[in-house]
């Protein structure tokens, strides 16, 4: 359901939604990029709950997601999704990327969350080509929303180029 998807340019840490999604790593250790920004803005609650999940479950596999509270963020929750590291496109990268989005939305539905914001997972440090990622992300989310209680999904793009790429993919959806 494409109509429930909104694209905007901005900083995901400032979004007033039920949950923001983090582009995390399997160790849930924090890092650079959007992960670093979310851990910094949310504060120690996020670090502590990530550590609990790491101690209990050993982290989060690629293509899956876990949830913590949002700490000092406006969002009540952070869903930490782990996208694939891009190699050459022949290592299941497309499916793993779609899965990172879908698993995040499944957790949101389980927690009865209605508004969710995503960054462009895997297209920074993990090197996934953004044109290809935008098509996969929008298709996966749009299809999932056909059978979900979620009211709005925002893609919060950090650069003008990413915003343009996602806009084109949205128009072609
Ligand atoms: N709001 C929205 N988008 C942002 C923000 C922000 N505040 N900051 C960066 N981006 P990346 P990945 C964009 O590298 O490729 C981390 O170290 C950024 O411009 O954050 O999934 C993790 O710990 C890019 O378009 O995530 C992992 O080890 C997008 O977010 C690894 O990087 C994703 O870039 C994950 O790599």
mmCIF file of N, CA, C and O in Angstrom, residues 35-120:
data_model
loop_
_atom_site.group_PDB
_atom_site.id
_atom_site.type_symbol
_atom_site.label_atom_id
_atom_site.label_comp_id
_atom_site.label_asym_id
_atom_site.label_seq_id
_atom_site.Cartn_x
_atom_site.Cartn_y
_atom_site.Cartn_z
ATOM 1 N N UNK A 35 23.443 4.755 12.995
ATOM 2 C CA UNK A 35 23.545 3.986 14.248
ATOM 3 C C UNK A 35 24.180 4.844 15.343
ATOM 4 O O UNK A 35 23.645 4.963 16.462
ATOM 5 N N UNK A 36 25.283 5.466 15.022
ATOM 6 C CA UNK A 36 25.965 6.336 15.980
ATOM 7 C C UNK A 36 25.069 7.488 16.415
ATOM 8 O O UNK A 36 24.984 7.820 17.606
ATOM 9 N N UNK A 37 24.376 8.079 15.435
ATOM 10 C CA UNK A 37 23.504 9.233 15.732
ATOM 11 C C UNK A 37 22.352 8.810 16.652
ATOM 12 O O UNK A 37 22.002 9.535 17.593
ATOM 13 N N UNK A 38 21.782 7.637 16.425
ATOM 14 C CA UNK A 38 20.643 7.166 17.239
ATOM 15 C C UNK A 38 21.103 6.821 18.652
ATOM 16 O O UNK A 38 20.466 7.204 19.640
ATOM 17 N N UNK A 39 22.218 6.114 18.785
ATOM 18 C CA UNK A 39 22.720 5.771 20.128
ATOM 19 C C UNK A 39 23.058 7.040 20.919
ATOM 20 O O UNK A 39 22.781 7.130 22.115
ATOM 21 N N UNK A 40 23.632 8.027 20.227
ATOM 22 C CA UNK A 40 24.020 9.273 20.910
ATOM 23 C C UNK A 40 22.777 10.041 21.365
ATOM 24 O O UNK A 40 22.689 10.488 22.510
ATOM 25 N N UNK A 41 21.797 10.159 20.470
ATOM 26 C CA UNK A 41 20.604 10.950 20.792
ATOM 27 C C UNK A 41 19.711 10.232 21.810
ATOM 28 O O UNK A 41 19.060 10.868 22.633
ATOM 29 N N UNK A 42 19.685 8.908 21.756
ATOM 30 C CA UNK A 42 18.799 8.144 22.662
ATOM 31 C C UNK A 42 19.387 7.951 24.044
ATOM 32 O O UNK A 42 18.658 7.800 25.021
ATOM 33 N N UNK A 43 20.714 7.901 24.124
ATOM 34 C CA UNK A 43 21.377 7.771 25.426
ATOM 35 C C UNK A 43 21.515 6.339 25.903
ATOM 36 O O UNK A 43 21.313 5.387 25.161
ATOM 37 N N UNK A 44 21.837 6.200 27.193
ATOM 38 C CA UNK A 44 22.313 4.914 27.711
ATOM 39 C C UNK A 44 21.262 3.808 27.744
ATOM 40 O O UNK A 44 21.598 2.631 27.739
ATOM 41 N N UNK A 45 19.963 4.175 27.768
ATOM 42 C CA UNK A 45 18.905 3.155 27.740
ATOM 43 C C UNK A 45 19.085 2.233 26.530
ATOM 44 O O UNK A 45 18.942 1.006 26.640
ATOM 45 N N UNK A 46 19.402 2.839 25.398
ATOM 46 C CA UNK A 46 19.562 2.043 24.166
ATOM 47 C C UNK A 46 20.788 1.138 24.285
ATOM 48 O O UNK A 46 20.722 -0.058 23.980
ATOM 49 N N UNK A 47 21.892 1.686 24.762
ATOM 50 C CA UNK A 47 23.116 0.873 24.932
ATOM 51 C C UNK A 47 22.848 -0.306 25.874
ATOM 52 O O UNK A 47 23.246 -1.440 25.606
ATOM 53 N N UNK A 48 22.157 -0.015 26.973
ATOM 54 C CA UNK A 48 21.919 -1.061 27.983
ATOM 55 C C UNK A 48 21.003 -2.166 27.444
ATOM 56 O O UNK A 48 21.265 -3.352 27.637
ATOM 57 N N UNK A 49 19.930 -1.757 26.767
ATOM 58 C CA UNK A 49 19.001 -2.783 26.256
ATOM 59 C C UNK A 49 19.638 -3.575 25.107
ATOM 60 O O UNK A 49 19.390 -4.775 24.965
ATOM 61 N N UNK A 50 20.477 -2.930 24.319
ATOM 62 C CA UNK A 50 21.207 -3.670 23.268
ATOM 63 C C UNK A 50 22.143 -4.695 23.910
ATOM 64 O O UNK A 50 22.276 -5.816 23.423
ATOM 65 N N UNK A 51 22.776 -4.290 24.997
ATOM 66 C CA UNK A 51 23.689 -5.219 25.684
ATOM 67 C C UNK A 51 22.921 -6.426 26.227
ATOM 68 O O UNK A 51 23.383 -7.570 26.120
ATOM 69 N N UNK A 52 21.727 -6.167 26.787
ATOM 70 C CA UNK A 52 20.908 -7.280 27.301
ATOM 71 C C UNK A 52 20.571 -8.272 26.186
ATOM 72 O O UNK A 52 20.631 -9.484 26.371
ATOM 73 N N UNK A 53 20.202 -7.735 25.019
ATOM 74 C CA UNK A 53 19.852 -8.610 23.888
ATOM 75 C C UNK A 53 21.098 -9.383 23.435
ATOM 76 O O UNK A 53 21.045 -10.580 23.146
ATOM 77 N N UNK A 54 22.223 -8.691 23.397
ATOM 78 C CA UNK A 54 23.490 -9.335 23.006
ATOM 79 C C UNK A 54 23.845 -10.454 23.980
ATOM 80 O O UNK A 54 24.200 -11.562 23.580
ATOM 81 N N UNK A 55 23.705 -10.198 25.285
ATOM 82 C CA UNK A 55 24.020 -11.214 26.294
ATOM 83 C C UNK A 55 23.067 -12.404 26.206
ATOM 84 O O UNK A 55 23.457 -13.548 26.412
ATOM 85 N N UNK A 56 21.792 -12.111 25.899
ATOM 86 C CA UNK A 56 20.757 -13.145 25.885
ATOM 87 C C UNK A 56 20.756 -13.947 24.592
ATOM 88 O O UNK A 56 20.611 -15.153 24.591
ATOM 89 N N UNK A 57 20.905 -13.228 23.465
ATOM 90 C CA UNK A 57 20.688 -13.867 22.155
ATOM 91 C C UNK A 57 21.926 -13.837 21.257
ATOM 92 O O UNK A 57 21.873 -14.300 20.117
ATOM 93 N N UNK A 58 22.985 -13.241 21.727
ATOM 94 C CA UNK A 58 24.208 -13.173 20.930
ATOM 95 C C UNK A 58 24.184 -12.113 19.841
ATOM 96 O O UNK A 58 25.040 -12.099 18.963
ATOM 97 N N UNK A 59 23.187 -11.226 19.867
ATOM 98 C CA UNK A 59 23.121 -10.158 18.862
ATOM 99 C C UNK A 59 21.929 -10.334 17.953
ATOM 100 O O UNK A 59 20.907 -10.892 18.363
ATOM 101 N N UNK A 60 22.063 -9.871 16.719
ATOM 102 C CA UNK A 60 20.938 -9.920 15.770
ATOM 103 C C UNK A 60 21.475 -10.313 14.398
ATOM 104 O O UNK A 60 22.319 -9.609 13.841
ATOM 105 N N UNK A 61 20.997 -11.439 13.833
ATOM 106 C CA UNK A 61 21.522 -11.867 12.530
ATOM 107 C C UNK A 61 21.162 -10.901 11.400
ATOM 108 O O UNK A 61 20.182 -10.159 11.500
ATOM 109 N N UNK A 62 21.911 -10.941 10.335
ATOM 110 C CA UNK A 62 21.616 -10.136 9.144
ATOM 111 C C UNK A 62 20.229 -10.496 8.610
ATOM 112 O O UNK A 62 19.863 -11.667 8.530
ATOM 113 N N UNK A 63 19.451 -9.450 8.262
ATOM 114 C CA UNK A 63 18.098 -9.664 7.745
ATOM 115 C C UNK A 63 17.035 -9.730 8.825
ATOM 116 O O UNK A 63 15.856 -9.874 8.527
ATOM 117 N N UNK A 64 17.459 -9.609 10.093
ATOM 118 C CA UNK A 64 16.513 -9.641 11.218
ATOM 119 C C UNK A 64 16.518 -8.295 11.943
ATOM 120 O O UNK A 64 17.284 -7.384 11.594
ATOM 121 N N UNK A 65 15.673 -8.182 12.980
ATOM 122 C CA UNK A 65 15.567 -6.931 13.738
ATOM 123 C C UNK A 65 15.220 -7.231 15.194
ATOM 124 O O UNK A 65 14.642 -8.283 15.494
ATOM 125 N N UNK A 66 15.576 -6.312 16.075
ATOM 126 C CA UNK A 66 15.218 -6.395 17.496
ATOM 127 C C UNK A 66 14.746 -5.005 17.935
ATOM 128 O O UNK A 66 14.975 -4.009 17.238
ATOM 129 N N UNK A 67 14.089 -4.940 19.096
ATOM 130 C CA UNK A 67 13.522 -3.658 19.543
ATOM 131 C C UNK A 67 14.040 -3.265 20.921
ATOM 132 O O UNK A 67 14.248 -4.133 21.779
ATOM 133 N N UNK A 68 14.294 -1.965 21.098
ATOM 134 C CA UNK A 68 14.603 -1.409 22.422
ATOM 135 C C UNK A 68 13.729 -0.168 22.620
ATOM 136 O O UNK A 68 13.100 0.305 21.673
ATOM 137 N N UNK A 69 13.741 0.345 23.836
ATOM 138 C CA UNK A 69 13.099 1.638 24.061
ATOM 139 C C UNK A 69 13.922 2.744 23.402
ATOM 140 O O UNK A 69 15.073 2.529 23.022
ATOM 141 N N UNK A 70 13.323 3.923 23.309
ATOM 142 C CA UNK A 70 13.965 5.031 22.595
ATOM 143 C C UNK A 70 14.765 5.970 23.484
ATOM 144 O O UNK A 70 15.380 6.906 22.973
ATOM 145 N N UNK A 71 14.732 5.753 24.808
ATOM 146 C CA UNK A 71 15.508 6.629 25.695
ATOM 147 C C UNK A 71 15.103 8.085 25.518
ATOM 148 O O UNK A 71 13.912 8.426 25.564
ATOM 149 N N UNK A 72 16.065 8.943 25.250
ATOM 150 C CA UNK A 72 15.809 10.384 25.135
ATOM 151 C C UNK A 72 15.231 10.815 23.792
ATOM 152 O O UNK A 72 15.013 12.005 23.564
ATOM 153 N N UNK A 73 15.007 9.870 22.901
ATOM 154 C CA UNK A 73 14.430 10.229 21.591
ATOM 155 C C UNK A 73 12.952 10.583 21.741
ATOM 156 O O UNK A 73 12.305 10.186 22.707
ATOM 157 N N UNK A 74 12.413 11.291 20.739
ATOM 158 C CA UNK A 74 10.961 11.539 20.727
ATOM 159 C C UNK A 74 10.212 10.234 20.456
ATOM 160 O O UNK A 74 9.087 10.052 20.920
ATOM 161 N N UNK A 75 10.812 9.360 19.687
ATOM 162 C CA UNK A 75 10.206 8.053 19.400
ATOM 163 C C UNK A 75 10.280 7.178 20.656
ATOM 164 O O UNK A 75 11.303 7.168 21.346
ATOM 165 N N UNK A 76 9.214 6.446 20.938
ATOM 166 C CA UNK A 76 9.206 5.579 22.123
ATOM 167 C C UNK A 76 10.116 4.362 21.970
ATOM 168 O O UNK A 76 10.624 3.838 22.949
ATOM 169 N N UNK A 77 10.259 3.906 20.735
ATOM 170 C CA UNK A 77 11.032 2.687 20.478
ATOM 171 C C UNK A 77 12.038 2.888 19.348
ATOM 172 O O UNK A 77 11.824 3.703 18.453
ATOM 173 N N UNK A 78 13.092 2.081 19.414
ATOM 174 C CA UNK A 78 14.018 1.943 18.285
ATOM 175 C C UNK A 78 14.006 0.476 17.856
ATOM 176 O O UNK A 78 14.190 -0.421 18.692
ATOM 177 N N UNK A 79 13.751 0.249 16.583
ATOM 178 C CA UNK A 79 13.843 -1.106 16.030
ATOM 179 C C UNK A 79 15.191 -1.181 15.316
ATOM 180 O O UNK A 79 15.461 -0.398 14.401
ATOM 181 N N UNK A 80 16.050 -2.075 15.793
ATOM 182 C CA UNK A 80 17.407 -2.187 15.252
ATOM 183 C C UNK A 80 17.406 -3.281 14.188
ATOM 184 O O UNK A 80 17.272 -4.467 14.519
ATOM 185 N N UNK A 81 17.531 -2.883 12.928
ATOM 186 C CA UNK A 81 17.510 -3.830 11.818
ATOM 187 C C UNK A 81 18.925 -3.975 11.271
ATOM 188 O O UNK A 81 19.671 -2.996 11.194
ATOM 189 N N UNK A 82 19.273 -5.203 10.907
ATOM 190 C CA UNK A 82 20.618 -5.440 10.367
ATOM 191 C C UNK A 82 20.511 -5.762 8.883
ATOM 192 O O UNK A 82 19.993 -6.820 8.500
ATOM 193 N N UNK A 83 20.952 -4.833 8.052
ATOM 194 C CA UNK A 83 20.966 -5.041 6.611
ATOM 195 C C UNK A 83 22.222 -5.779 6.185
ATOM 196 O O UNK A 83 23.171 -5.939 6.975
ATOM 197 N N UNK A 84 22.262 -6.248 4.937
ATOM 198 C CA UNK A 84 23.438 -6.979 4.448
ATOM 199 C C UNK A 84 24.580 -6.038 4.067
ATOM 200 O O UNK A 84 24.349 -4.900 3.657
ATOM 201 N N UNK A 85 25.782 -6.564 4.182
ATOM 202 C CA UNK A 85 26.950 -5.880 3.621
ATOM 203 C C UNK A 85 26.982 -6.233 2.129
ATOM 204 O O UNK A 85 26.920 -7.415 1.764
ATOM 205 N N UNK A 86 27.037 -5.219 1.264
ATOM 206 C CA UNK A 86 27.055 -5.454 -0.178
ATOM 207 C C UNK A 86 28.383 -6.083 -0.592
ATOM 208 O O UNK A 86 29.443 -5.583 -0.226
ATOM 209 N N UNK A 87 28.283 -7.214 -1.345
ATOM 210 C CA UNK A 87 29.508 -7.776 -1.917
ATOM 211 C C UNK A 87 29.446 -7.567 -3.424
ATOM 212 O O UNK A 87 30.112 -6.695 -3.958
ATOM 213 N N UNK A 88 28.641 -8.381 -4.115
ATOM 214 C CA UNK A 88 28.523 -8.214 -5.570
ATOM 215 C C UNK A 88 27.090 -8.419 -6.049
ATOM 216 O O UNK A 88 26.842 -8.472 -7.242
ATOM 217 N N UNK A 89 26.176 -8.587 -5.137
ATOM 218 C CA UNK A 89 24.771 -8.812 -5.507
ATOM 219 C C UNK A 89 24.414 -10.282 -5.657
ATOM 220 O O UNK A 89 23.252 -10.618 -5.857
ATOM 221 N N UNK A 90 25.412 -11.171 -5.560
ATOM 222 C CA UNK A 90 25.164 -12.614 -5.710
ATOM 223 C C UNK A 90 25.216 -13.372 -4.394
ATOM 224 O O UNK A 90 25.390 -14.586 -4.370
ATOM 225 N N UNK A 91 25.104 -12.635 -3.304
ATOM 226 C CA UNK A 91 25.185 -13.272 -1.985
ATOM 227 C C UNK A 91 23.910 -13.037 -1.176
ATOM 228 O O UNK A 91 23.967 -12.815 0.027
ATOM 229 N N UNK A 92 22.786 -13.084 -1.880
ATOM 230 C CA UNK A 92 21.476 -12.959 -1.225
ATOM 231 C C UNK A 92 21.228 -11.557 -0.664
ATOM 232 O O UNK A 92 20.349 -11.365 0.180
ATOM 233 N N UNK A 93 21.997 -10.573 -1.155
ATOM 234 C CA UNK A 93 21.868 -9.229 -0.607
ATOM 235 C C UNK A 93 20.452 -8.679 -0.761
ATOM 236 O O UNK A 93 19.919 -8.051 0.157
ATOM 237 N N UNK A 94 19.823 -8.895 -1.930
ATOM 238 C CA UNK A 94 18.488 -8.321 -2.169
ATOM 239 C C UNK A 94 17.475 -8.867 -1.161
ATOM 240 O O UNK A 94 16.711 -8.107 -0.556
ATOM 241 N N UNK A 95 17.466 -10.197 -0.993
ATOM 242 C CA UNK A 95 16.508 -10.813 -0.063
ATOM 243 C C UNK A 95 16.769 -10.394 1.382
ATOM 244 O O UNK A 95 15.838 -10.177 2.153
ATOM 245 N N UNK A 96 18.036 -10.312 1.733
ATOM 246 C CA UNK A 96 18.375 -9.932 3.106
ATOM 247 C C UNK A 96 17.980 -8.484 3.386
ATOM 248 O O UNK A 96 17.549 -8.139 4.490
ATOM 249 N N UNK A 97 18.096 -7.630 2.372
ATOM 250 C CA UNK A 97 17.687 -6.233 2.564
ATOM 251 C C UNK A 97 16.162 -6.155 2.737
ATOM 252 O O UNK A 97 15.669 -5.508 3.670
ATOM 253 N N UNK A 98 15.425 -6.816 1.860
ATOM 254 C CA UNK A 98 13.959 -6.832 1.988
ATOM 255 C C UNK A 98 13.559 -7.380 3.356
ATOM 256 O O UNK A 98 12.664 -6.852 4.024
ATOM 257 N N UNK A 99 14.245 -8.433 3.789
ATOM 258 C CA UNK A 99 13.948 -9.052 5.075
ATOM 259 C C UNK A 99 14.173 -8.084 6.244
ATOM 260 O O UNK A 99 13.381 -8.055 7.193
ATOM 261 N N UNK A 100 15.218 -7.269 6.185
ATOM 262 C CA UNK A 100 15.479 -6.307 7.265
ATOM 263 C C UNK A 100 14.288 -5.352 7.420
ATOM 264 O O UNK A 100 13.880 -5.026 8.548
ATOM 265 N N UNK A 101 13.712 -4.923 6.311
ATOM 266 C CA UNK A 101 12.529 -4.046 6.373
ATOM 267 C C UNK A 101 11.307 -4.801 6.894
ATOM 268 O O UNK A 101 10.587 -4.329 7.777
ATOM 269 N N UNK A 102 11.076 -5.990 6.347
ATOM 270 C CA UNK A 102 9.861 -6.733 6.710
ATOM 271 C C UNK A 102 9.891 -7.167 8.182
ATOM 272 O O UNK A 102 8.894 -7.053 8.891
ATOM 273 N N UNK A 103 11.037 -7.644 8.638
ATOM 274 C CA UNK A 103 11.154 -8.061 10.046
ATOM 275 C C UNK A 103 10.932 -6.874 10.991
ATOM 276 O O UNK A 103 10.344 -7.022 12.060
ATOM 277 N N UNK A 104 11.382 -5.690 10.573
ATOM 278 C CA UNK A 104 11.148 -4.482 11.385
ATOM 279 C C UNK A 104 9.658 -4.192 11.483
ATOM 280 O O UNK A 104 9.133 -3.864 12.557
ATOM 281 N N UNK A 105 8.966 -4.303 10.365
ATOM 282 C CA UNK A 105 7.528 -4.010 10.354
ATOM 283 C C UNK A 105 6.740 -5.064 11.137
ATOM 284 O O UNK A 105 5.745 -4.741 11.796
ATOM 285 N N UNK A 106 7.206 -6.304 11.095
ATOM 286 C CA UNK A 106 6.538 -7.351 11.888
ATOM 287 C C UNK A 106 6.641 -7.034 13.382
ATOM 288 O O UNK A 106 5.674 -7.209 14.130
ATOM 289 N N UNK A 107 7.801 -6.587 13.822
ATOM 290 C CA UNK A 107 7.960 -6.209 15.233
ATOM 291 C C UNK A 107 7.051 -5.026 15.548
ATOM 292 O O UNK A 107 6.385 -4.994 16.591
ATOM 293 N N UNK A 108 6.989 -4.052 14.652
ATOM 294 C CA UNK A 108 6.120 -2.883 14.874
ATOM 295 C C UNK A 108 4.670 -3.326 15.039
ATOM 296 O O UNK A 108 3.966 -2.861 15.942
ATOM 297 N N UNK A 109 4.212 -4.238 14.215
ATOM 298 C CA UNK A 109 2.832 -4.735 14.338
ATOM 299 C C UNK A 109 2.636 -5.473 15.654
ATOM 300 O O UNK A 109 1.611 -5.320 16.319
ATOM 301 N N UNK A 110 3.629 -6.276 16.034
ATOM 302 C CA UNK A 110 3.545 -7.027 17.286
ATOM 303 C C UNK A 110 3.387 -6.077 18.485
ATOM 304 O O UNK A 110 2.664 -6.373 19.429
ATOM 305 N N UNK A 111 4.044 -4.929 18.425
ATOM 306 C CA UNK A 111 3.961 -3.940 19.505
ATOM 307 C C UNK A 111 2.837 -2.934 19.288
ATOM 308 O O UNK A 111 2.726 -1.949 20.027
ATOM 309 N N UNK A 112 2.045 -3.164 18.236
ATOM 310 C CA UNK A 112 0.900 -2.294 17.947
ATOM 311 C C UNK A 112 1.312 -0.851 17.646
ATOM 312 O O UNK A 112 0.612 0.099 18.006
ATOM 313 N N UNK A 113 2.452 -0.675 17.005
ATOM 314 C CA UNK A 113 2.958 0.659 16.666
ATOM 315 C C UNK A 113 2.359 1.088 15.325
ATOM 316 O O UNK A 113 2.199 0.263 14.424
ATOM 317 N N UNK A 114 2.018 2.353 15.215
ATOM 318 C CA UNK A 114 1.281 2.825 14.031
ATOM 319 C C UNK A 114 2.112 3.685 13.086
ATOM 320 O O UNK A 114 1.762 3.822 11.918
ATOM 321 N N UNK A 115 3.144 4.348 13.615
ATOM 322 C CA UNK A 115 3.959 5.216 12.755
ATOM 323 C C UNK A 115 5.432 4.854 12.918
ATOM 324 O O UNK A 115 5.951 4.798 14.030
ATOM 325 N N UNK A 116 6.090 4.607 11.793
ATOM 326 C CA UNK A 116 7.460 4.079 11.785
ATOM 327 C C UNK A 116 8.293 4.907 10.814
ATOM 328 O O UNK A 116 7.810 5.271 9.741
ATOM 329 N N UNK A 117 9.543 5.182 11.187
ATOM 330 C CA UNK A 117 10.457 5.880 10.269
ATOM 331 C C UNK A 117 11.680 5.009 10.003
ATOM 332 O O UNK A 117 12.281 4.468 10.940
ATOM 333 N N UNK A 118 12.021 4.877 8.731
ATOM 334 C CA UNK A 118 13.204 4.108 8.313
ATOM 335 C C UNK A 118 14.273 5.026 7.724
ATOM 336 O O UNK A 118 13.946 5.948 6.979
ATOM 337 N N UNK A 119 15.542 4.686 7.953
ATOM 338 C CA UNK A 119 16.612 5.287 7.147
ATOM 339 C C UNK A 119 16.817 4.392 5.915
ATOM 340 O O UNK A 119 16.115 3.385 5.758
ATOM 341 N N UNK A 120 17.758 4.747 5.086
ATOM 342 C CA UNK A 120 18.089 3.917 3.927
ATOM 343 C C UNK A 120 19.097 2.853 4.371
ATOM 344 O O UNK A 120 20.314 3.057 4.348
#
